Amino acid sequence: MINNSEIRIALLYGGISKEHEISLISALRVYEELVTLRYNLILIFIDKDGIWYLQNTHTVDGKLPRERNSDCELIFSAGHGLRLLKDLSLLELDIALPLTHGKWGEDGILQGILETIHLPYIGPSPFSSMMGMHKKVTKLVAKDFQIPVVPSLTLSAIEIDKLLNHDTISHSLSYLVGYKNFRKETLQDVFIHITNKLGKNLVLKPEDEGSSIGIEVYTDDGNEKFFSLLEKTSQSTANVLIESLISDMVEVECGIFKDSNIIASTPRVIHNPKTENPHILSYKQKYFSNDPFSIGAKDLLTPTVTHIIKEMAILLSEVLLIEGFARVDFFYQKESGKIYFNEINTIPGLTKTSIFPLLMEESGYPLGILLSNLIHQKLENS
């Protein structure tokens, strides 16, 4: 086996998404773990404009460096790797570890770049990354394999703009809300059809974002409030996913690690202190609250429910061709016993308070060991 110190790992962090700051925190945690294991780390910062910079220093005041020096700007060399723009010298790299959450980091675009420059990397392919990022797509896949999902429909931002500002309805929207024939309807008609289909309490979310970004909850407050939330959500995404709000549910998360086989952690209930919103765990509350979420005791789920959730998580990971690691989220109604797939996160948060590392450590895979296994496994198979 190759010595850790001989492996040159490009640690990628930052990015253009709204989760830029969380990427920095996740990457710092991973940096500390891999330095302890004596890997040769090459730090690459991606700024909010999507420009890549080689960093010449390590941590500065307990943070990863984010220098934007033109002398350190990087360019992609198809088939060869990364080069410094100033002199076109090639970086000597063995593998990349992307810790870039959200758009252009977790949705297949960055993974496509790494494929193009022939740099092996940890994590799923561009195809699997794209599938995992789009909630509508993963729901369709889950349904096809008889895994229950929350009832939903998706409206494009273009459809929403036409509906709200031009008083017109598209053919696809007409179909989604249940009209037999395409015809012009009032907002009240559209509202009635949506609530008849999904219920009076709804969750509106960007179809292609993570970490609860942009999520709004509608609780039977009239059509004016609904369309206000719909317009607000549509401003940050190409498509808005509207779901039924499941009453008396808890969120359950399950960690996934792809070794020679897919390994699932023991799923755990996520406790929401409800300091901000009684229905969702917001981005702010997850990462910047003094009263964040916590994981519940193992016995909050029966052995049967635990087994079913693990099997569902493994099946979805197999179908979506997940490589590396992931976190699969579910909703559970204790009274009815119903389990619903929610979403999959192909680059889950790896901060010191993130759920994924806690779940995997409980299952015998501390973060450093997990990452080390993935690095050596990828290099052996490349």
C-alpha atoms as a printed R data frame, in Angstrom:
    type eleno elety resid chain resno       x      y       z
1   ATOM     1    CA   MET     A     1   0.000  0.000   0.000
2   ATOM     2    CA   ILE     A     2   1.215  3.527  -0.824
3   ATOM     3    CA   ASN     A     3   2.389  5.581   2.145
4   ATOM     4    CA   ASN     A     4   0.030  8.414   3.017
5   ATOM     5    CA   SER     A     5   2.789 11.005   2.748
6   ATOM     6    CA   GLU     A     6   3.344 10.041  -0.897
7   ATOM     7    CA   ILE     A     7  -0.277 10.707  -1.894
8   ATOM     8    CA   ARG     A     8  -0.867 14.220  -3.231
9   ATOM     9    CA   ILE     A     9  -4.478 15.161  -2.502
10  ATOM    10    CA   ALA     A    10  -6.103 18.257  -3.969
11  ATOM    11    CA   LEU     A    11  -8.498 19.480  -1.276
12  ATOM    12    CA   LEU     A    12 -11.159 21.547  -3.083
13  ATOM    13    CA   TYR     A    13 -13.245 23.996  -1.049
14  ATOM    14    CA   GLY     A    14 -15.352 27.130  -1.417
15  ATOM    15    CA   GLY     A    15 -17.417 27.372  -4.599
16  ATOM    16    CA   ILE     A    16 -20.155 29.597  -5.982
17  ATOM    17    CA   SER     A    17 -23.118 28.156  -4.088
18  ATOM    18    CA   LYS     A    18 -24.947 29.554  -1.090
19  ATOM    19    CA   GLU     A    19 -23.204 26.879   0.974
20  ATOM    20    CA   HIS     A    20 -19.753 28.423   0.366
21  ATOM    21    CA   GLU     A    21 -19.107 29.083   4.065
22  ATOM    22    CA   ILE     A    22 -20.125 25.575   5.102
23  ATOM    23    CA   SER     A    23 -17.693 24.174   2.541
24  ATOM    24    CA   LEU     A    24 -14.904 26.099   4.269
25  ATOM    25    CA   ILE     A    25 -15.854 24.641   7.659
26  ATOM    26    CA   SER     A    26 -16.200 21.093   6.302
27  ATOM    27    CA   ALA     A    27 -12.870 21.351   4.514
28  ATOM    28    CA   LEU     A    28 -11.106 22.584   7.643
29  ATOM    29    CA   ARG     A    29 -12.356 19.557   9.569
30  ATOM    30    CA   VAL     A    30 -11.176 17.210   6.806
31  ATOM    31    CA   TYR     A    31  -7.839 19.036   6.547
32  ATOM    32    CA   GLU     A    32  -7.208 18.484  10.255
33  ATOM    33    CA   GLU     A    33  -8.083 14.790   9.978
34  ATOM    34    CA   LEU     A    34  -5.866 14.156   6.944
35  ATOM    35    CA   VAL     A    35  -2.911 16.145   8.279
36  ATOM    36    CA   THR     A    36  -2.999 13.911  11.354
37  ATOM    37    CA   LEU     A    37  -2.792 10.930   9.009
38  ATOM    38    CA   ARG     A    38   0.210 12.560   7.253
39  ATOM    39    CA   TYR     A    39  -1.273 12.959   3.770
40  ATOM    40    CA   ASN     A    40   0.332 15.435   1.364
41  ATOM    41    CA   LEU     A    41  -2.436 18.033   0.958
42  ATOM    42    CA   ILE     A    42  -2.583 20.625  -1.827
43  ATOM    43    CA   LEU     A    43  -5.150 23.287  -0.984
44  ATOM    44    CA   ILE     A    44  -7.287 24.713  -3.793
45  ATOM    45    CA   PHE     A    45  -9.766 27.479  -3.063
46  ATOM    46    CA   ILE     A    46 -12.681 28.118  -5.439
47  ATOM    47    CA   ASP     A    47 -14.006 31.642  -5.019
48  ATOM    48    CA   LYS     A    48 -17.612 32.786  -5.378
49  ATOM    49    CA   ASP     A    49 -16.998 33.586  -9.054
50  ATOM    50    CA   GLY     A    50 -15.883 30.006  -9.693
51  ATOM    51    CA   ILE     A    51 -12.173 30.826 -10.148
52  ATOM    52    CA   TRP     A    52  -9.712 28.244  -8.778
53  ATOM    53    CA   TYR     A    53  -6.616 29.348  -6.807
54  ATOM    54    CA   LEU     A    54  -3.706 27.300  -5.521
55  ATOM    55    CA   GLN     A    55  -2.977 28.194  -1.898
56  ATOM    56    CA   ASN     A    56   0.647 28.448  -0.831
57  ATOM    57    CA   THR     A    57   0.015 28.290   2.904
58  ATOM    58    CA   HIS     A    58  -1.825 26.008   5.263
59  ATOM    59    CA   THR     A    59  -4.202 27.175   7.992
60  ATOM    60    CA   VAL     A    60  -4.129 30.858   8.906
61  ATOM    61    CA   ASP     A    61  -5.579 31.809  12.309
62  ATOM    62    CA   GLY     A    62  -7.378 28.474  12.447
63  ATOM    63    CA   LYS     A    63  -8.927 28.851   8.974
64  ATOM    64    CA   LEU     A    64  -8.090 27.523   5.549
65  ATOM    65    CA   PRO     A    65  -6.463 30.132   3.273
66  ATOM    66    CA   ARG     A    66  -8.528 31.931   0.629
67  ATOM    67    CA   GLU     A    67  -5.950 34.011  -1.234
68  ATOM    68    CA   ARG     A    68  -7.061 35.297  -4.642
69  ATOM    69    CA   ASN     A    69  -3.645 35.995  -6.129
70  ATOM    70    CA   SER     A    70  -3.486 36.050  -9.938
71  ATOM    71    CA   ASP     A    71  -0.104 34.310  -9.773
72  ATOM    72    CA   CYS     A    72  -1.844 31.331  -8.188
73  ATOM    73    CA   GLU     A    73  -4.851 31.172 -10.522
74  ATOM    74    CA   LEU     A    74  -5.429 27.727 -12.003
75  ATOM    75    CA   ILE     A    75  -6.756 26.605 -15.378
76  ATOM    76    CA   PHE     A    76  -8.020 23.257 -16.592
77  ATOM    77    CA   SER     A    77  -5.912 21.265 -19.025
78  ATOM    78    CA   ALA     A    78  -8.119 18.684 -20.756
79  ATOM    79    CA   GLY     A    79  -6.661 15.229 -20.308
80  ATOM    80    CA   HIS     A    80  -3.748 16.459 -18.221
81  ATOM    81    CA   GLY     A    81  -4.902 18.078 -14.985
82  ATOM    82    CA   LEU     A    82  -4.539 21.550 -13.487
83  ATOM    83    CA   ARG     A    83  -2.017 24.186 -14.540
84  ATOM    84    CA   LEU     A    84  -0.942 27.521 -13.141
85  ATOM    85    CA   LEU     A    85  -2.157 30.250 -15.453
86  ATOM    86    CA   LYS     A    86   0.997 32.357 -15.154
87  ATOM    87    CA   ASP     A    87   3.464 29.817 -16.582
88  ATOM    88    CA   LEU     A    88   1.284 26.810 -17.521
89  ATOM    89    CA   SER     A    89   3.224 24.570 -15.139
90  ATOM    90    CA   LEU     A    90   1.349 21.371 -14.289
91  ATOM    91    CA   LEU     A    91   0.328 20.567 -10.710
92  ATOM    92    CA   GLU     A    92   1.449 17.114  -9.607
93  ATOM    93    CA   LEU     A    93  -1.703 15.579  -8.126
94  ATOM    94    CA   ASP     A    94  -2.850 12.023  -7.469
95  ATOM    95    CA   ILE     A    95  -6.449 12.530  -6.407
96  ATOM    96    CA   ALA     A    96  -8.990 15.243  -5.627
97  ATOM    97    CA   LEU     A    97 -11.317 15.457  -2.656
98  ATOM    98    CA   PRO     A    98 -14.160 17.895  -3.428
99  ATOM    99    CA   LEU     A    99 -15.820 19.385  -0.355
100 ATOM   100    CA   THR     A   100 -17.903 21.837  -2.317
101 ATOM   101    CA   HIS     A   101 -21.574 21.749  -1.421
102 ATOM   102    CA   GLY     A   102 -24.487 22.810  -3.605
103 ATOM   103    CA   LYS     A   103 -24.522 24.180  -7.146
104 ATOM   104    CA   TRP     A   104 -21.394 23.812  -9.284
105 ATOM   105    CA   GLY     A   105 -19.840 21.712  -6.555
106 ATOM   106    CA   GLU     A   106 -22.160 18.822  -5.831
107 ATOM   107    CA   ASP     A   107 -24.427 18.763  -8.870
108 ATOM   108    CA   GLY     A   108 -22.087 17.073 -11.342
109 ATOM   109    CA   ILE     A   109 -20.508 20.157 -12.914
110 ATOM   110    CA   LEU     A   110 -17.307 20.068 -10.857
111 ATOM   111    CA   GLN     A   111 -17.200 16.283 -11.162
112 ATOM   112    CA   GLY     A   112 -17.436 16.684 -14.949
113 ATOM   113    CA   ILE     A   113 -14.440 19.025 -14.874
114 ATOM   114    CA   LEU     A   114 -12.423 16.476 -12.898
115 ATOM   115    CA   GLU     A   115 -13.363 13.781 -15.400
116 ATOM   116    CA   THR     A   116 -12.298 16.050 -18.280
117 ATOM   117    CA   ILE     A   117  -8.880 16.778 -16.807
118 ATOM   118    CA   HIS     A   118  -8.405 13.091 -15.894
119 ATOM   119    CA   LEU     A   119  -7.985 13.686 -12.167
120 ATOM   120    CA   PRO     A   120  -9.396 10.855  -9.995
121 ATOM   121    CA   TYR     A   121 -11.691 12.083  -7.231
122 ATOM   122    CA   ILE     A   122 -13.682 10.933  -4.219
123 ATOM   123    CA   GLY     A   123 -17.422 10.828  -4.712
124 ATOM   124    CA   PRO     A   124 -20.026  9.913  -7.314
125 ATOM   125    CA   SER     A   125 -19.881 10.477 -11.056
126 ATOM   126    CA   PRO     A   126 -21.305 13.574 -12.779
127 ATOM   127    CA   PHE     A   127 -24.444 11.578 -13.582
128 ATOM   128    CA   SER     A   128 -24.984 10.383  -9.995
129 ATOM   129    CA   SER     A   129 -24.172 13.817  -8.589
130 ATOM   130    CA   MET     A   130 -26.729 15.465 -10.862
131 ATOM   131    CA   MET     A   131 -29.357 12.878  -9.989
132 ATOM   132    CA   GLY     A   132 -28.747 13.312  -6.280
133 ATOM   133    CA   MET     A   133 -28.933 17.096  -6.465
134 ATOM   134    CA   HIS     A   134 -32.340 17.210  -8.132
135 ATOM   135    CA   LYS     A   135 -35.068 16.308  -5.662
136 ATOM   136    CA   LYS     A   136 -37.693 15.691  -8.335
137 ATOM   137    CA   VAL     A   137 -35.443 13.172 -10.085
138 ATOM   138    CA   THR     A   138 -34.576 11.231  -6.929
139 ATOM   139    CA   LYS     A   139 -38.248 11.099  -5.965
140 ATOM   140    CA   LEU     A   140 -39.106  9.591  -9.352
141 ATOM   141    CA   VAL     A   141 -36.337  7.020  -8.928
142 ATOM   142    CA   ALA     A   142 -37.516  6.151  -5.409
143 ATOM   143    CA   LYS     A   143 -41.116  5.745  -6.551
144 ATOM   144    CA   ASP     A   144 -40.003  3.468  -9.363
145 ATOM   145    CA   PHE     A   145 -38.491  1.151  -6.743
146 ATOM   146    CA   GLN     A   146 -41.582  1.262  -4.486
147 ATOM   147    CA   ILE     A   147 -39.964  3.537  -1.911
148 ATOM   148    CA   PRO     A   148 -42.666  5.935  -0.618
149 ATOM   149    CA   VAL     A   149 -42.186  9.672  -1.150
150 ATOM   150    CA   VAL     A   150 -44.156 12.690   0.013
151 ATOM   151    CA   PRO     A   151 -46.794 13.742  -2.579
152 ATOM   152    CA   SER     A   152 -45.459 16.660  -4.613
153 ATOM   153    CA   LEU     A   153 -45.480 18.593  -7.858
154 ATOM   154    CA   THR     A   154 -42.868 20.792  -9.512
155 ATOM   155    CA   LEU     A   155 -43.380 24.192 -11.152
156 ATOM   156    CA   SER     A   156 -40.710 25.944 -13.171
157 ATOM   157    CA   ALA     A   157 -39.741 29.506 -12.321
158 ATOM   158    CA   ILE     A   158 -40.814 30.473 -15.846
159 ATOM   159    CA   GLU     A   159 -44.269 28.981 -15.312
160 ATOM   160    CA   ILE     A   160 -44.580 30.780 -11.991
161 ATOM   161    CA   ASP     A   161 -43.567 34.110 -13.524
162 ATOM   162    CA   LYS     A   162 -46.146 33.736 -16.292
163 ATOM   163    CA   LEU     A   163 -48.819 32.755 -13.826
164 ATOM   164    CA   LEU     A   164 -48.188 35.600 -11.380
165 ATOM   165    CA   ASN     A   165 -47.269 38.410 -13.737
166 ATOM   166    CA   HIS     A   166 -49.000 37.603 -16.991
167 ATOM   167    CA   ASP     A   167 -52.067 35.700 -15.820
168 ATOM   168    CA   THR     A   168 -51.379 32.789 -18.171
169 ATOM   169    CA   ILE     A   169 -50.983 29.094 -17.505
170 ATOM   170    CA   SER     A   170 -48.711 26.702 -19.387
171 ATOM   171    CA   HIS     A   171 -49.715 23.291 -20.726
172 ATOM   172    CA   SER     A   172 -47.438 21.541 -18.216
173 ATOM   173    CA   LEU     A   173 -48.892 23.460 -15.287
174 ATOM   174    CA   SER     A   174 -52.377 22.696 -16.535
175 ATOM   175    CA   TYR     A   175 -51.488 19.017 -16.532
176 ATOM   176    CA   LEU     A   176 -49.817 19.088 -13.113
177 ATOM   177    CA   VAL     A   177 -52.729 20.671 -11.302
178 ATOM   178    CA   GLY     A   178 -55.211 18.312 -12.855
179 ATOM   179    CA   TYR     A   179 -56.990 20.219 -15.598
180 ATOM   180    CA   LYS     A   180 -58.441 17.951 -18.260
181 ATOM   181    CA   ASN     A   181 -58.027 20.612 -20.920
182 ATOM   182    CA   PHE     A   182 -55.632 23.518 -21.313
183 ATOM   183    CA   ARG     A   183 -57.424 26.719 -20.449
184 ATOM   184    CA   LYS     A   184 -56.906 30.023 -18.694
185 ATOM   185    CA   GLU     A   185 -57.753 29.956 -15.013
186 ATOM   186    CA   THR     A   186 -57.604 32.380 -12.119
187 ATOM   187    CA   LEU     A   187 -54.977 32.173  -9.404
188 ATOM   188    CA   GLN     A   188 -57.688 31.014  -7.041
189 ATOM   189    CA   ASP     A   189 -58.464 28.089  -9.358
190 ATOM   190    CA   VAL     A   190 -54.803 27.090  -9.491
191 ATOM   191    CA   PHE     A   191 -54.539 27.386  -5.715
192 ATOM   192    CA   ILE     A   192 -57.602 25.182  -5.210
193 ATOM   193    CA   HIS     A   193 -56.273 22.509  -7.540
194 ATOM   194    CA   ILE     A   194 -52.860 22.444  -5.816
195 ATOM   195    CA   THR     A   195 -54.313 22.243  -2.298
196 ATOM   196    CA   ASN     A   196 -56.833 19.608  -3.369
197 ATOM   197    CA   LYS     A   197 -53.947 17.558  -4.717
198 ATOM   198    CA   LEU     A   198 -51.428 18.082  -1.891
199 ATOM   199    CA   GLY     A   199 -53.404 19.320   1.122
200 ATOM   200    CA   LYS     A   200 -53.812 22.668   2.841
201 ATOM   201    CA   ASN     A   201 -50.390 22.648   4.518
202 ATOM   202    CA   LEU     A   202 -47.414 22.684   2.151
203 ATOM   203    CA   VAL     A   203 -43.639 22.904   1.931
204 ATOM   204    CA   LEU     A   204 -42.099 24.913  -0.915
205 ATOM   205    CA   LYS     A   205 -38.427 24.341  -1.696
206 ATOM   206    CA   PRO     A   206 -35.905 24.891  -4.474
207 ATOM   207    CA   GLU     A   207 -35.729 21.648  -6.403
208 ATOM   208    CA   ASP     A   208 -31.925 21.859  -6.695
209 ATOM   209    CA   GLU     A   209 -30.611 23.200  -3.375
210 ATOM   210    CA   GLY     A   210 -29.499 21.579  -0.126
211 ATOM   211    CA   SER     A   211 -29.203 22.374   3.584
212 ATOM   212    CA   SER     A   212 -32.777 23.694   3.848
213 ATOM   213    CA   ILE     A   213 -31.835 26.716   1.733
214 ATOM   214    CA   GLY     A   214 -34.842 28.610   0.419
215 ATOM   215    CA   ILE     A   215 -37.463 26.384   2.049
216 ATOM   216    CA   GLU     A   216 -40.792 27.993   2.957
217 ATOM   217    CA   VAL     A   217 -43.720 26.492   4.849
218 ATOM   218    CA   TYR     A   218 -47.320 27.338   4.001
219 ATOM   219    CA   THR     A   219 -49.968 26.565   6.634
220 ATOM   220    CA   ASP     A   220 -53.443 27.257   5.227
221 ATOM   221    CA   ASP     A   221 -53.056 31.065   5.229
222 ATOM   222    CA   GLY     A   222 -54.977 31.804   2.034
223 ATOM   223    CA   ASN     A   223 -53.954 31.965  -1.601
224 ATOM   224    CA   GLU     A   224 -52.293 35.382  -1.366
225 ATOM   225    CA   LYS     A   225 -49.775 34.069   1.173
226 ATOM   226    CA   PHE     A   226 -49.211 30.907  -0.868
227 ATOM   227    CA   PHE     A   227 -48.400 32.788  -4.062
228 ATOM   228    CA   SER     A   228 -46.163 35.193  -2.155
229 ATOM   229    CA   LEU     A   229 -44.117 32.236  -0.866
230 ATOM   230    CA   LEU     A   230 -44.163 30.623  -4.307
231 ATOM   231    CA   GLU     A   231 -42.742 33.747  -5.916
232 ATOM   232    CA   LYS     A   232 -40.097 34.103  -3.187
233 ATOM   233    CA   THR     A   233 -38.928 30.510  -3.594
234 ATOM   234    CA   SER     A   234 -38.859 30.733  -7.396
235 ATOM   235    CA   GLN     A   235 -36.321 33.565  -7.280
236 ATOM   236    CA   SER     A   236 -33.508 31.216  -6.229
237 ATOM   237    CA   THR     A   237 -34.128 28.187  -8.432
238 ATOM   238    CA   ALA     A   238 -35.178 27.063 -11.885
239 ATOM   239    CA   ASN     A   239 -37.865 24.823 -10.384
240 ATOM   240    CA   VAL     A   240 -39.925 24.923  -7.201
241 ATOM   241    CA   LEU     A   241 -40.882 21.654  -5.542
242 ATOM   242    CA   ILE     A   242 -44.210 21.828  -3.683
243 ATOM   243    CA   GLU     A   243 -44.780 19.014  -1.191
244 ATOM   244    CA   SER     A   244 -47.464 18.035   1.276
245 ATOM   245    CA   LEU     A   245 -46.470 18.977   4.815
246 ATOM   246    CA   ILE     A   246 -46.457 15.703   6.725
247 ATOM   247    CA   SER     A   247 -47.969 16.164  10.182
248 ATOM   248    CA   ASP     A   248 -46.354 14.736  13.316
249 ATOM   249    CA   MET     A   249 -43.299 13.534  11.445
250 ATOM   250    CA   VAL     A   250 -39.673 13.338  12.503
251 ATOM   251    CA   GLU     A   251 -36.656 13.512  10.224
252 ATOM   252    CA   VAL     A   252 -34.424 10.450  10.177
253 ATOM   253    CA   GLU     A   253 -30.965 10.448   8.603
254 ATOM   254    CA   CYS     A   254 -28.804  7.543   7.522
255 ATOM   255    CA   GLY     A   255 -25.122  7.681   6.572
256 ATOM   256    CA   ILE     A   256 -23.799  5.735   3.574
257 ATOM   257    CA   PHE     A   257 -20.206  4.659   2.951
258 ATOM   258    CA   LYS     A   258 -19.151  2.840  -0.233
259 ATOM   259    CA   ASP     A   259 -16.341  0.451   0.658
260 ATOM   260    CA   SER     A   260 -16.214 -2.833  -1.258
261 ATOM   261    CA   ASN     A   261 -19.944 -2.857  -0.498
262 ATOM   262    CA   ILE     A   262 -22.378 -0.123   0.513
263 ATOM   263    CA   ILE     A   263 -22.488  0.229   4.274
264 ATOM   264    CA   ALA     A   264 -25.343  2.047   6.024
265 ATOM   265    CA   SER     A   265 -25.063  3.574   9.468
266 ATOM   266    CA   THR     A   266 -27.720  3.084  12.103
267 ATOM   267    CA   PRO     A   267 -30.357  5.714  11.194
268 ATOM   268    CA   ARG     A   268 -31.107  8.277  13.858
269 ATOM   269    CA   VAL     A   269 -33.938 10.707  14.549
270 ATOM   270    CA   ILE     A   270 -32.972 14.384  14.262
271 ATOM   271    CA   HIS     A   271 -34.300 16.569  17.068
272 ATOM   272    CA   ASN     A   272 -35.360 20.063  16.016
273 ATOM   273    CA   PRO     A   273 -35.342 22.554  18.922
274 ATOM   274    CA   LYS     A   274 -37.878 24.614  16.922
275 ATOM   275    CA   THR     A   275 -36.273 27.916  17.801
276 ATOM   276    CA   GLU     A   276 -36.804 29.302  14.314
277 ATOM   277    CA   ASN     A   277 -39.430 27.288  12.488
278 ATOM   278    CA   PRO     A   278 -41.557 24.487  13.953
279 ATOM   279    CA   HIS     A   279 -41.632 22.523  10.702
280 ATOM   280    CA   ILE     A   280 -38.143 22.581   9.179
281 ATOM   281    CA   LEU     A   281 -34.543 22.632  10.309
282 ATOM   282    CA   SER     A   282 -33.231 25.762   8.610
283 ATOM   283    CA   TYR     A   283 -29.760 26.392   7.190
284 ATOM   284    CA   LYS     A   284 -29.119 29.063   9.819
285 ATOM   285    CA   GLN     A   285 -30.218 26.781  12.634
286 ATOM   286    CA   LYS     A   286 -28.121 23.901  11.356
287 ATOM   287    CA   TYR     A   287 -24.853 25.767  11.227
288 ATOM   288    CA   PHE     A   288 -25.059 29.116  13.025
289 ATOM   289    CA   SER     A   289 -27.468 28.645  15.933
290 ATOM   290    CA   ASN     A   290 -26.681 28.490  19.640
291 ATOM   291    CA   ASP     A   291 -29.453 25.887  19.901
292 ATOM   292    CA   PRO     A   292 -28.798 23.553  16.937
293 ATOM   293    CA   PHE     A   293 -30.280 20.159  16.181
294 ATOM   294    CA   SER     A   294 -29.251 16.970  17.955
295 ATOM   295    CA   ILE     A   295 -29.556 13.254  17.281
296 ATOM   296    CA   GLY     A   296 -31.936 11.109  19.294
297 ATOM   297    CA   ALA     A   297 -31.332  7.878  21.133
298 ATOM   298    CA   LYS     A   298 -31.061  4.698  19.079
299 ATOM   299    CA   ASP     A   299 -34.182  3.213  20.637
300 ATOM   300    CA   LEU     A   300 -36.464  5.952  19.246
301 ATOM   301    CA   LEU     A   301 -36.879  3.750  16.162
302 ATOM   302    CA   THR     A   302 -37.994  0.134  16.394
303 ATOM   303    CA   PRO     A   303 -35.632 -2.529  15.042
304 ATOM   304    CA   THR     A   304 -38.035 -3.096  12.136
305 ATOM   305    CA   VAL     A   305 -38.163  0.588  11.162
306 ATOM   306    CA   THR     A   306 -34.385  0.837  11.530
307 ATOM   307    CA   HIS     A   307 -33.900 -2.150   9.221
308 ATOM   308    CA   ILE     A   308 -36.341 -0.834   6.593
309 ATOM   309    CA   ILE     A   309 -34.698  2.614   6.500
310 ATOM   310    CA   LYS     A   310 -31.227  1.105   6.142
311 ATOM   311    CA   GLU     A   311 -32.416 -1.140   3.313
312 ATOM   312    CA   MET     A   312 -34.070  1.790   1.532
313 ATOM   313    CA   ALA     A   313 -30.912  3.910   1.902
314 ATOM   314    CA   ILE     A   314 -28.726  1.136   0.489
315 ATOM   315    CA   LEU     A   315 -31.125  0.454  -2.402
316 ATOM   316    CA   LEU     A   316 -31.286  4.133  -3.395
317 ATOM   317    CA   SER     A   317 -27.500  4.408  -3.218
318 ATOM   318    CA   GLU     A   318 -27.115  1.362  -5.451
319 ATOM   319    CA   VAL     A   319 -29.675  2.594  -7.979
320 ATOM   320    CA   LEU     A   320 -28.116  6.080  -8.105
321 ATOM   321    CA   LEU     A   321 -24.613  4.533  -8.444
322 ATOM   322    CA   ILE     A   322 -23.327  6.412  -5.401
323 ATOM   323    CA   GLU     A   323 -19.571  6.280  -4.842
324 ATOM   324    CA   GLY     A   324 -17.701  7.504  -1.777
325 ATOM   325    CA   PHE     A   325 -20.152  8.612   0.865
326 ATOM   326    CA   ALA     A   326 -23.602 10.146   1.173
327 ATOM   327    CA   ARG     A   327 -26.393 10.924   3.605
328 ATOM   328    CA   VAL     A   328 -29.931  9.720   2.910
329 ATOM   329    CA   ASP     A   329 -32.806 11.516   4.655
330 ATOM   330    CA   PHE     A   330 -36.272 10.223   5.463
331 ATOM   331    CA   PHE     A   331 -39.464 11.325   7.214
332 ATOM   332    CA   TYR     A   332 -41.117  8.999   9.736
333 ATOM   333    CA   GLN     A   333 -44.610  9.166  11.222
334 ATOM   334    CA   LYS     A   334 -44.541  7.207  14.464
335 ATOM   335    CA   GLU     A   335 -48.309  6.916  14.837
336 ATOM   336    CA   SER     A   336 -48.963  5.564  11.350
337 ATOM   337    CA   GLY     A   337 -45.588  3.867  10.941
338 ATOM   338    CA   LYS     A   338 -45.162  5.435   7.489
339 ATOM   339    CA   ILE     A   339 -41.670  6.089   6.128
340 ATOM   340    CA   TYR     A   340 -41.036  8.557   3.296
341 ATOM   341    CA   PHE     A   341 -37.806  9.148   1.394
342 ATOM   342    CA   ASN     A   342 -36.895 12.855   1.478
343 ATOM   343    CA   GLU     A   343 -33.554 13.425  -0.277
344 ATOM   344    CA   ILE     A   344 -29.983 12.247  -0.736
345 ATOM   345    CA   ASN     A   345 -26.898 14.404  -0.153
346 ATOM   346    CA   THR     A   346 -23.828 13.270  -2.092
347 ATOM   347    CA   ILE     A   347 -21.384 15.620  -0.308
348 ATOM   348    CA   PRO     A   348 -22.863 15.890   3.186
349 ATOM   349    CA   GLY     A   349 -21.612 18.441   5.674
350 ATOM   350    CA   LEU     A   350 -18.461 17.300   7.487
351 ATOM   351    CA   THR     A   351 -18.244 19.982  10.160
352 ATOM   352    CA   LYS     A   352 -17.706 19.021  13.795
353 ATOM   353    CA   THR     A   353 -21.453 19.267  14.417
354 ATOM   354    CA   SER     A   354 -22.606 17.649  11.165
355 ATOM   355    CA   ILE     A   355 -24.764 14.552  11.395
356 ATOM   356    CA   PHE     A   356 -22.989 12.382   8.816
357 ATOM   357    CA   PRO     A   357 -19.632 12.053  10.662
358 ATOM   358    CA   LEU     A   358 -21.469 11.353  13.920
359 ATOM   359    CA   LEU     A   359 -23.535  8.598  12.310
360 ATOM   360    CA   MET     A   360 -20.524  6.948  10.690
361 ATOM   361    CA   GLU     A   361 -18.375  7.140  13.810
362 ATOM   362    CA   GLU     A   362 -21.118  5.344  15.738
363 ATOM   363    CA   SER     A   363 -20.944  2.621  13.107
364 ATOM   364    CA   GLY     A   364 -17.199  2.169  13.500
365 ATOM   365    CA   TYR     A   365 -15.950  4.559  10.810
366 ATOM   366    CA   PRO     A   366 -14.365  7.709  12.305
367 ATOM   367    CA   LEU     A   367 -14.049 10.402   9.641
368 ATOM   368    CA   GLY     A   368 -10.284 10.138   9.180
369 ATOM   369    CA   ILE     A   369 -10.394  6.367   8.741
370 ATOM   370    CA   LEU     A   370 -13.395  6.590   6.404
371 ATOM   371    CA   LEU     A   371 -11.662  9.144   4.162
372 ATOM   372    CA   SER     A   372  -8.394  7.197   4.232
373 ATOM   373    CA   ASN     A   373 -10.195  4.044   3.074
374 ATOM   374    CA   LEU     A   374 -11.838  5.950   0.216
375 ATOM   375    CA   ILE     A   375  -8.560  7.559  -0.891
376 ATOM   376    CA   HIS     A   376  -6.608  4.294  -1.044
377 ATOM   377    CA   GLN     A   377  -9.512  2.424  -2.611
378 ATOM   378    CA   LYS     A   378  -9.878  5.049  -5.362
379 ATOM   379    CA   LEU     A   379  -6.173  5.069  -6.156
380 ATOM   380    CA   GLU     A   380  -6.042  1.284  -6.308
381 ATOM   381    CA   ASN     A   381  -8.948  1.218  -8.756
382 ATOM   382    CA   SER     A   382  -7.795  4.136 -10.957
